PDB file of C-alpha atoms and ligand atoms in Angstrom:
ATOM      1  CA  MET A   1    -130.190-181.026  78.443  1.00 47.00           C
ATOM      2  CA  SER A   2    -132.490-178.314  77.861  1.00 46.00           C
ATOM      3  CA  HIS A   3    -131.640-177.163  74.299  1.00 53.00           C
ATOM      4  CA  ASP A   4    -134.682-178.708  72.210  1.00 71.00           C
ATOM      5  CA  LYS A   5    -133.937-177.223  68.861  1.00 81.00           C
ATOM      6  CA  GLY A   6    -131.701-179.727  66.851  1.00 94.00           C
ATOM      7  CA  ILE A   7    -128.151-178.737  66.373  1.00 97.00           C
ATOM      8  CA  LEU A   8    -125.983-179.028  63.109  1.00 98.00           C
ATOM      9  CA  ILE A   9    -122.085-179.400  63.797  1.00 98.00           C
ATOM     10  CA  SER A  10    -119.853-180.041  60.932  1.00 98.00           C
ATOM     11  CA  PHE A  11    -116.284-180.972  61.027  1.00 98.00           C
ATOM     12  CA  GLU A  12    -113.832-179.990  58.517  1.00 98.00           C
ATOM     13  CA  GLY A  13    -109.905-180.035  57.802  1.00 98.00           C
ATOM     14  CA  SER A  14    -107.655-181.390  55.215  1.00 95.00           C
ATOM     15  CA  GLU A  15    -107.093-185.181  54.591  1.00 92.00           C
ATOM     16  CA  GLY A  16    -105.664-186.790  57.607  1.00 92.00           C
ATOM     17  CA  CYS A  17    -106.630-184.093  59.986  1.00 95.00           C
ATOM     18  CA  GLY A  18    -108.456-186.629  62.250  1.00 96.00           C
ATOM     19  CA  LYS A  19    -111.864-185.324  61.968  1.00 96.00           C
ATOM     20  CA  SER A  20    -113.496-189.056  61.583  1.00 96.00           C
ATOM     21  CA  THR A  21    -112.132-190.033  64.898  1.00 97.00           C
ATOM     22  CA  GLN A  22    -113.059-186.940  66.575  1.00 98.00           C
ATOM     23  CA  ILE A  23    -116.735-187.343  65.206  1.00 98.00           C
ATOM     24  CA  ARG A  24    -116.870-190.878  66.644  1.00 98.00           C
ATOM     25  CA  ARG A  25    -115.780-189.992  70.068  1.00 97.00           C
ATOM     26  CA  ILE A  26    -118.281-186.778  70.002  1.00 97.00           C
ATOM     27  CA  ALA A  27    -121.008-189.072  69.304  1.00 96.00           C
ATOM     28  CA  ASP A  28    -120.118-191.483  72.058  1.00 94.00           C
ATOM     29  CA  ARG A  29    -120.061-188.860  74.473  1.00 93.00           C
ATOM     30  CA  LEU A  30    -123.158-187.277  73.380  1.00 93.00           C
ATOM     31  CA  GLU A  31    -125.134-190.839  73.535  1.00 89.00           C
ATOM     32  CA  ASP A  32    -124.035-191.459  77.058  1.00 85.00           C
ATOM     33  CA  ILE A  33    -125.248-188.001  78.541  1.00 79.00           C
ATOM     34  CA  ASP A  34    -128.047-187.186  76.153  1.00 65.00           C
ATOM     35  CA  HIS A  35    -131.785-188.834  75.758  1.00 70.00           C
ATOM     36  CA  ARG A  36    -131.856-187.213  72.199  1.00 73.00           C
ATOM     37  CA  GLU A  37    -130.939-188.834  69.151  1.00 91.00           C
ATOM     38  CA  VAL A  38    -127.425-188.153  67.504  1.00 96.00           C
ATOM     39  CA  VAL A  39    -127.038-188.657  63.576  1.00 98.00           C
ATOM     40  CA  VAL A  40    -123.536-189.061  62.221  1.00 98.00           C
ATOM     41  CA  THR A  41    -123.380-188.525  58.541  1.00 98.00           C
ATOM     42  CA  ARG A  42    -120.689-187.580  55.775  1.00 97.00           C
ATOM     43  CA  GLU A  43    -120.050-185.615  52.570  1.00 97.00           C
ATOM     44  CA  PRO A  44    -119.739-186.649  49.861  1.00 97.00           C
ATOM     45  CA  GLY A  45    -121.996-189.275  50.546  1.00 97.00           C
ATOM     46  CA  GLY A  46    -124.893-189.767  53.475  1.00 98.00           C
ATOM     47  CA  THR A  47    -127.481-191.176  51.418  1.00 98.00           C
ATOM     48  CA  LEU A  48    -127.912-193.760  48.817  1.00 98.00           C
ATOM     49  CA  ILE A  49    -127.809-191.204  46.087  1.00 98.00           C
ATOM     50  CA  GLY A  50    -124.902-189.316  47.768  1.00 98.00           C
ATOM     51  CA  GLU A  51    -122.834-192.315  48.088  1.00 97.00           C
ATOM     52  CA  ASP A  52    -123.165-193.330  44.443  1.00 97.00           C
ATOM     53  CA  ILE A  53    -121.940-189.544  43.786  1.00 97.00           C
ATOM     54  CA  ARG A  54    -119.175-190.014  46.296  1.00 96.00           C
ATOM     55  CA  HIS A  55    -117.986-192.906  43.995  1.00 95.00           C
ATOM     56  CA  LEU A  56    -118.092-190.882  40.999  1.00 94.00           C
ATOM     57  CA  LEU A  57    -115.927-188.139  42.739  1.00 94.00           C
ATOM     58  CA  MET A  58    -113.727-190.377  44.716  1.00 91.00           C
ATOM     59  CA  HIS A  59    -112.752-192.869  41.999  1.00 87.00           C
ATOM     60  CA  LYS A  60    -110.644-192.161  38.643  1.00 76.00           C
ATOM     61  CA  GLU A  61    -111.599-193.604  35.608  1.00 75.00           C
ATOM     62  CA  GLU A  62    -108.693-194.495  33.636  1.00 75.00           C
ATOM     63  CA  GLY A  63    -107.842-191.888  31.246  1.00 72.00           C
ATOM     64  CA  GLU A  64    -110.754-189.520  32.095  1.00 82.00           C
ATOM     65  CA  ALA A  65    -110.027-186.498  33.872  1.00 89.00           C
ATOM     66  CA  MET A  66    -112.590-184.799  36.082  1.00 93.00           C
ATOM     67  CA  PHE A  67    -113.148-180.731  35.412  1.00 94.00           C
ATOM     68  CA  PRO A  68    -113.196-178.608  38.371  1.00 95.00           C
ATOM     69  CA  GLU A  69    -116.766-177.545  37.299  1.00 96.00           C
ATOM     70  CA  THR A  70    -117.798-180.992  37.186  1.00 96.00           C
ATOM     71  CA  GLU A  71    -116.578-181.842  40.275  1.00 96.00           C
ATOM     72  CA  LEU A  72    -118.297-178.491  42.074  1.00 98.00           C
ATOM     73  CA  LEU A  73    -121.783-179.680  40.818  1.00 98.00           C
ATOM     74  CA  LEU A  74    -121.178-183.361  42.036  1.00 98.00           C
ATOM     75  CA  PHE A  75    -120.178-182.351  45.446  1.00 98.00           C
ATOM     76  CA  ALA A  76    -123.317-179.673  45.662  1.00 98.00           C
ATOM     77  CA  ALA A  77    -125.597-182.570  44.093  1.00 98.00           C
ATOM     78  CA  SER A  78    -124.617-184.869  46.915  1.00 98.00           C
ATOM     79  CA  ARG A  79    -125.237-181.890  49.595  1.00 98.00           C
ATOM     80  CA  ALA A  80    -128.343-181.083  48.121  1.00 98.00           C
ATOM     81  CA  GLN A  81    -129.691-184.568  48.683  1.00 98.00           C
ATOM     82  CA  LEU A  82    -128.177-184.984  52.243  1.00 98.00           C
ATOM     83  CA  VAL A  83    -129.664-181.948  53.245  1.00 98.00           C
ATOM     84  CA  ARG A  84    -133.158-182.663  52.350  1.00 98.00           C
ATOM     85  CA  GLU A  85    -133.142-186.462  53.146  1.00 98.00           C
ATOM     86  CA  VAL A  86    -131.207-186.356  56.220  1.00 98.00           C
ATOM     87  CA  ILE A  87    -130.033-183.034  57.814  1.00 98.00           C
ATOM     88  CA  PHE A  88    -133.360-180.964  57.933  1.00 97.00           C
ATOM     89  CA  PRO A  89    -135.616-183.469  58.939  1.00 97.00           C
ATOM     90  CA  ALA A  90    -133.495-184.565  61.923  1.00 97.00           C
ATOM     91  CA  VAL A  91    -132.505-180.918  62.950  1.00 97.00           C
ATOM     92  CA  GLU A  92    -136.560-180.386  62.869  1.00 96.00           C
ATOM     93  CA  GLU A  93    -137.153-183.305  64.854  1.00 95.00           C
ATOM     94  CA  GLY A  94    -134.730-181.676  67.586  1.00 94.00           C
ATOM     95  CA  LYS A  95    -131.506-184.384  66.859  1.00 95.00           C
ATOM     96  CA  ILE A  96    -127.805-183.533  66.760  1.00 96.00           C
ATOM     97  CA  VAL A  97    -126.299-183.927  63.490  1.00 98.00           C
ATOM     98  CA  LEU A  98    -122.356-184.557  63.345  1.00 98.00           C
ATOM     99  CA  CYS A  99    -121.456-183.752  59.996  1.00 98.00           C
ATOM    100  CA  ASP A 100    -117.889-184.916  58.236  1.00 98.00           C
ATOM    101  CA  ARG A 101    -117.623-181.920  56.303  1.00 98.00           C
ATOM    102  CA  PHE A 102    -120.100-179.674  54.834  1.00 98.00           C
ATOM    103  CA  LEU A 103    -120.401-176.563  52.610  1.00 98.00           C
ATOM    104  CA  ASP A 104    -117.123-175.081  53.679  1.00 98.00           C
ATOM    105  CA  SER A 105    -115.367-178.028  52.220  1.00 98.00           C
ATOM    106  CA  THR A 106    -116.522-176.725  48.698  1.00 98.00           C
ATOM    107  CA  THR A 107    -115.678-173.192  49.471  1.00 98.00           C
ATOM    108  CA  VAL A 108    -112.177-174.034  50.304  1.00 98.00           C
ATOM    109  CA  TYR A 109    -111.515-177.144  47.897  1.00 97.00           C
ATOM    110  CA  GLN A 110    -113.246-176.153  44.931  1.00 97.00           C
ATOM    111  CA  GLY A 111    -113.115-172.423  45.369  1.00 97.00           C
ATOM    112  CA  VAL A 112    -109.675-171.705  46.842  1.00 97.00           C
ATOM    113  CA  ALA A 113    -107.632-174.849  45.862  1.00 96.00           C
ATOM    114  CA  ARG A 114    -108.944-175.555  42.531  1.00 96.00           C
ATOM    115  CA  GLN A 115    -109.527-171.849  42.126  1.00 96.00           C
ATOM    116  CA  ILE A 116    -113.241-171.399  40.661  1.00 96.00           C
ATOM    117  CA  ALA A 117    -114.107-168.125  40.866  1.00 96.00           C
ATOM    118  CA  GLU A 118    -116.056-167.221  44.481  1.00 93.00           C
ATOM    119  CA  ASP A 119    -119.751-166.249  42.766  1.00 95.00           C
ATOM    120  CA  PRO A 120    -120.389-169.501  41.293  1.00 97.00           C
ATOM    121  CA  VAL A 121    -119.229-171.540  44.562  1.00 98.00           C
ATOM    122  CA  THR A 122    -121.120-169.354  46.627  1.00 97.00           C
ATOM    123  CA  GLN A 123    -124.353-169.469  44.681  1.00 98.00           C
ATOM    124  CA  ILE A 124    -123.934-172.980  44.136  1.00 98.00           C
ATOM    125  CA  ASN A 125    -123.458-173.702  47.897  1.00 98.00           C
ATOM    126  CA  ASN A 126    -126.078-171.659  48.819  1.00 98.00           C
ATOM    127  CA  PHE A 127    -128.710-173.247  46.170  1.00 98.00           C
ATOM    128  CA  ALA A 128    -127.619-176.844  47.604  1.00 98.00           C
ATOM    129  CA  VAL A 129    -127.800-176.011  51.422  1.00 98.00           C
ATOM    130  CA  GLY A 130    -131.265-173.967  51.188  1.00 97.00           C
ATOM    131  CA  GLU A 131    -131.502-172.359  54.879  1.00 91.00           C
ATOM    132  CA  ILE A 132    -129.226-174.944  56.647  1.00 96.00           C
ATOM    133  CA  ILE A 133    -126.434-173.375  58.039  1.00 97.00           C
ATOM    134  CA  PRO A 134    -123.992-175.232  60.653  1.00 98.00           C
ATOM    135  CA  ASP A 135    -124.553-173.945  63.995  1.00 98.00           C
ATOM    136  CA  LEU A 136    -120.950-174.756  64.899  1.00 98.00           C
ATOM    137  CA  THR A 137    -118.020-175.526  62.357  1.00 98.00           C
ATOM    138  CA  VAL A 138    -114.835-177.284  64.094  1.00 98.00           C
ATOM    139  CA  ILE A 139    -111.949-177.251  61.901  1.00 98.00           C
ATOM    140  CA  LEU A 140    -109.023-179.628  62.840  1.00 98.00           C
ATOM    141  CA  ASP A 141    -105.955-177.578  61.392  1.00 98.00           C
ATOM    142  CA  ILE A 142    -102.830-179.700  60.590  1.00 97.00           C
ATOM    143  CA  PRO A 143    -100.047-178.914  58.451  1.00 96.00           C
ATOM    144  CA  PRO A 144    -100.136-180.512  55.084  1.00 94.00           C
ATOM    145  CA  GLU A 145     -97.057-182.524  55.400  1.00 93.00           C
ATOM    146  CA  LEU A 146     -98.449-184.321  58.378  1.00 93.00           C
ATOM    147  CA  GLY A 147    -101.940-184.910  56.737  1.00 91.00           C
ATOM    148  CA  MET A 148     -99.908-186.711  53.560  1.00 89.00           C
ATOM    149  CA  GLU A 149     -98.050-188.500  56.258  1.00 90.00           C
ATOM    150  CA  ARG A 150    -100.933-189.956  57.677  1.00 89.00           C
ATOM    151  CA  VAL A 151    -102.845-190.839  54.286  1.00 86.00           C
ATOM    152  CA  ARG A 152     -99.903-192.579  53.280  1.00 84.00           C
ATOM    153  CA  HIS A 153    -100.086-194.679  56.345  1.00 83.00           C
ATOM    154  CA  ARG A 154    -103.638-195.616  56.264  1.00 78.00           C
ATOM    155  CA  VAL A 155    -103.904-199.271  56.200  1.00 63.00           C
ATOM    156  CA  SER A 156    -106.653-199.095  54.111  1.00 66.00           C
ATOM    157  CA  ASP A 157    -106.483-199.144  50.102  1.00 62.00           C
ATOM    158  CA  MET A 158    -104.948-196.771  47.628  1.00 70.00           C
ATOM    159  CA  PRO A 159    -104.964-192.914  47.931  1.00 76.00           C
ATOM    160  CA  ASP A 160    -108.392-191.838  46.317  1.00 84.00           C
ATOM    161  CA  ARG A 161    -108.763-189.202  43.634  1.00 83.00           C
ATOM    162  CA  MET A 162    -109.143-186.271  45.979  1.00 83.00           C
ATOM    163  CA  GLU A 163    -105.999-187.972  48.120  1.00 82.00           C
ATOM    164  CA  GLN A 164    -103.552-187.715  44.884  1.00 82.00           C
ATOM    165  CA  GLU A 165    -103.073-184.059  45.133  1.00 86.00           C
ATOM    166  CA  ASN A 166     -99.695-182.288  46.019  1.00 89.00           C
ATOM    167  CA  ILE A 167     -98.598-180.428  48.917  1.00 92.00           C
ATOM    168  CA  GLU A 168     -99.286-177.178  47.531  1.00 94.00           C
ATOM    169  CA  PHE A 169    -102.940-177.957  46.838  1.00 94.00           C
ATOM    170  CA  TYR A 170    -103.023-179.049  50.569  1.00 94.00           C
ATOM    171  CA  GLY A 171    -101.414-175.826  51.652  1.00 96.00           C
ATOM    172  CA  LYS A 172    -103.911-173.930  50.286  1.00 97.00           C
ATOM    173  CA  VAL A 173    -106.629-175.964  51.598  1.00 97.00           C
ATOM    174  CA  ARG A 174    -105.333-175.396  55.136  1.00 97.00           C
ATOM    175  CA  GLU A 175    -104.916-171.519  54.222  1.00 97.00           C
ATOM    176  CA  GLY A 176    -108.650-171.491  52.996  1.00 98.00           C
ATOM    177  CA  TYR A 177    -110.026-173.060  56.143  1.00 98.00           C
ATOM    178  CA  LEU A 178    -108.030-170.472  58.653  1.00 98.00           C
ATOM    179  CA  HIS A 179    -109.049-167.576  56.155  1.00 98.00           C
ATOM    180  CA  LEU A 180    -112.662-168.667  56.755  1.00 97.00           C
ATOM    181  CA  ALA A 181    -112.473-169.149  60.360  1.00 98.00           C
ATOM    182  CA  ARG A 182    -111.008-165.641  60.814  1.00 98.00           C
ATOM    183  CA  SER A 183    -114.034-164.057  58.656  1.00 97.00           C
ATOM    184  CA  LEU A 184    -116.585-165.952  60.553  1.00 96.00           C
ATOM    185  CA  PRO A 185    -115.159-166.567  63.918  1.00 96.00           C
ATOM    186  CA  GLU A 186    -118.403-166.954  65.584  1.00 97.00           C
ATOM    187  CA  ARG A 187    -119.128-170.189  63.966  1.00 98.00           C
ATOM    188  CA  PHE A 188    -115.925-171.523  63.905  1.00 98.00           C
ATOM    189  CA  PHE A 189    -113.705-173.180  66.746  1.00 98.00           C
ATOM    190  CA  VAL A 190    -110.164-174.305  65.164  1.00 98.00           C
ATOM    191  CA  ILE A 191    -108.138-176.706  67.095  1.00 98.00           C
ATOM    192  CA  ASP A 192    -104.610-177.801  66.732  1.00 98.00           C
ATOM    193  CA  GLY A 193    -105.005-181.295  65.008  1.00 97.00           C
ATOM    194  CA  GLU A 194    -101.323-182.286  66.030  1.00 97.00           C
ATOM    195  CA  ARG A 195    -102.234-182.500  69.660  1.00 97.00           C
ATOM    196  CA  GLU A 196    -103.235-185.903  71.483  1.00 97.00           C
ATOM    197  CA  PRO A 197    -106.836-187.066  70.567  1.00 97.00           C
ATOM    198  CA  ASP A 198    -107.925-187.033  74.047  1.00 98.00           C
ATOM    199  CA  ASP A 199    -107.104-183.370  74.596  1.00 98.00           C
ATOM    200  CA  ILE A 200    -108.508-182.496  70.913  1.00 98.00           C
ATOM    201  CA  GLU A 201    -111.872-184.382  72.215  1.00 98.00           C
ATOM    202  CA  LEU A 202    -111.984-182.778  75.453  1.00 98.00           C
ATOM    203  CA  ASP A 203    -111.674-179.196  74.016  1.00 98.00           C
ATOM    204  CA  ILE A 204    -114.398-179.953  71.232  1.00 98.00           C
ATOM    205  CA  TRP A 205    -116.713-181.167  73.980  1.00 97.00           C
ATOM    206  CA  ASN A 206    -115.933-178.035  76.063  1.00 97.00           C
ATOM    207  CA  GLU A 207    -116.791-175.951  73.245  1.00 97.00           C
ATOM    208  CA  MET A 208    -120.039-177.636  72.446  1.00 96.00           C
ATOM    209  CA  HIS A 209    -120.917-177.364  76.253  1.00 93.00           C
ATOM    210  CA  ALA A 210    -120.408-173.956  76.374  1.00 95.00           C
ATOM    211  CA  ARG A 211    -122.260-172.985  73.168  1.00 95.00           C
ATOM    212  CA  PHE A 212    -125.163-175.111  73.587  1.00 92.00           C
ATOM    213  CA  PHE A 213    -125.672-177.036  76.916  1.00 86.00           C
ATOM    214  CA  ALA A 214    -124.068-174.709  79.328  1.00 81.00           C
ATOM    215  CA  GLU A 215    -127.883-174.401  81.145  1.00 70.00           C
ATOM    216  CA  ASP A 216    -127.475-177.826  82.365  1.00 55.00           C
TER     217      ASP A 216
HETATM  218  P1  TMP B 301    -113.358-187.370  53.195  1.00 59.35           P
HETATM  219  O1  TMP B 301    -114.513-188.014  53.490  1.00 59.35           O
HETATM  220  O2  TMP B 301    -112.069-188.607  53.355  1.00 59.35           O
HETATM  221  O3  TMP B 301    -112.739-186.120  53.888  1.00 59.35           O
HETATM  222  O4  TMP B 301    -112.686-187.253  51.805  1.00 59.35           O
HETATM  223  C1  TMP B 301    -113.785-186.241  50.753  1.00 59.35           C
HETATM  224  C2  TMP B 301    -112.946-185.834  49.734  1.00 59.35           C
HETATM  225  O5  TMP B 301    -113.506-184.690  49.024  1.00 59.35           O
HETATM  226  C3  TMP B 301    -111.480-184.667  50.588  1.00 59.35           C
HETATM  227  O6  TMP B 301    -110.584-184.866  49.852  1.00 59.35           O
HETATM  228  C4  TMP B 301    -112.217-183.491  50.383  1.00 59.35           C
HETATM  229  C5  TMP B 301    -113.136-183.374  48.932  1.00 59.35           C
HETATM  230  N1  TMP B 301    -114.089-182.496  49.203  1.00 59.35           N
HETATM  231  C6  TMP B 301    -113.992-181.549  48.198  1.00 59.35           C
HETATM  232  O7  TMP B 301    -113.196-181.310  47.628  1.00 59.35           O
HETATM  233  N2  TMP B 301    -115.485-180.780  48.212  1.00 59.35           N
HETATM  234  C7  TMP B 301    -116.352-180.735  49.045  1.00 59.35           C
HETATM  235  O8  TMP B 301    -117.628-179.994  48.767  1.00 59.35           O
HETATM  236  C8  TMP B 301    -116.162-182.236  49.848  1.00 59.35           C
HETATM  237  C9  TMP B 301    -117.836-182.382  51.079  1.00 59.35           C
HETATM  238  C10 TMP B 301    -115.315-182.707  49.985  1.00 59.35           C
END
């Protein structure tokens, strides 16, 4: 593989879209064929500080509602830490970073679904990420009904604070992602997340190959 510069690939989509599964599969493939290191990380989280912020964001304290503005700033704070502590150094060292959610989650969840004005969302996103923008963003697109169904059947625990939203919220999330992908087609790759995981994996792999490793 002769692409020496580091690469940042983010994975996006609404709850239950299957991005964590695909990240694992793509990381395995990369590790099989590449001598370069692969870094898998997530948002919110990915650092000690970020994981503490994640806990604040995902778990509802009894009787305490979080305001959309607070939520926006906490997601941004987690991202600011992750970029400087993990992503930027890894990309500088030529590593391939696979990130489970990145700045587009904020644009869509806080900007579109929570309806915070576009200006502060964009400015806060830019402040948090600095110079770092993904080289590729994969969106796993699924209907909100299916996402909610998948979340309900997770063997893990109770739905977290963000997973307790209604179908209308996830409908807005889906539309928000598709709108972003239409406005920045060169950065985004949208995949039908209802297909078989093997087929989705192959499509992502082929897209990555064409974009970054085609000369091999
Ligand atoms: P996940 O890690 O299971 O995908 O859950 C993260 C949740 O946080 C999900 O509901 C999306 C939400 N989120 C935002 O609302 N804004 C953000 O900027 C990020 C990174 C996540």
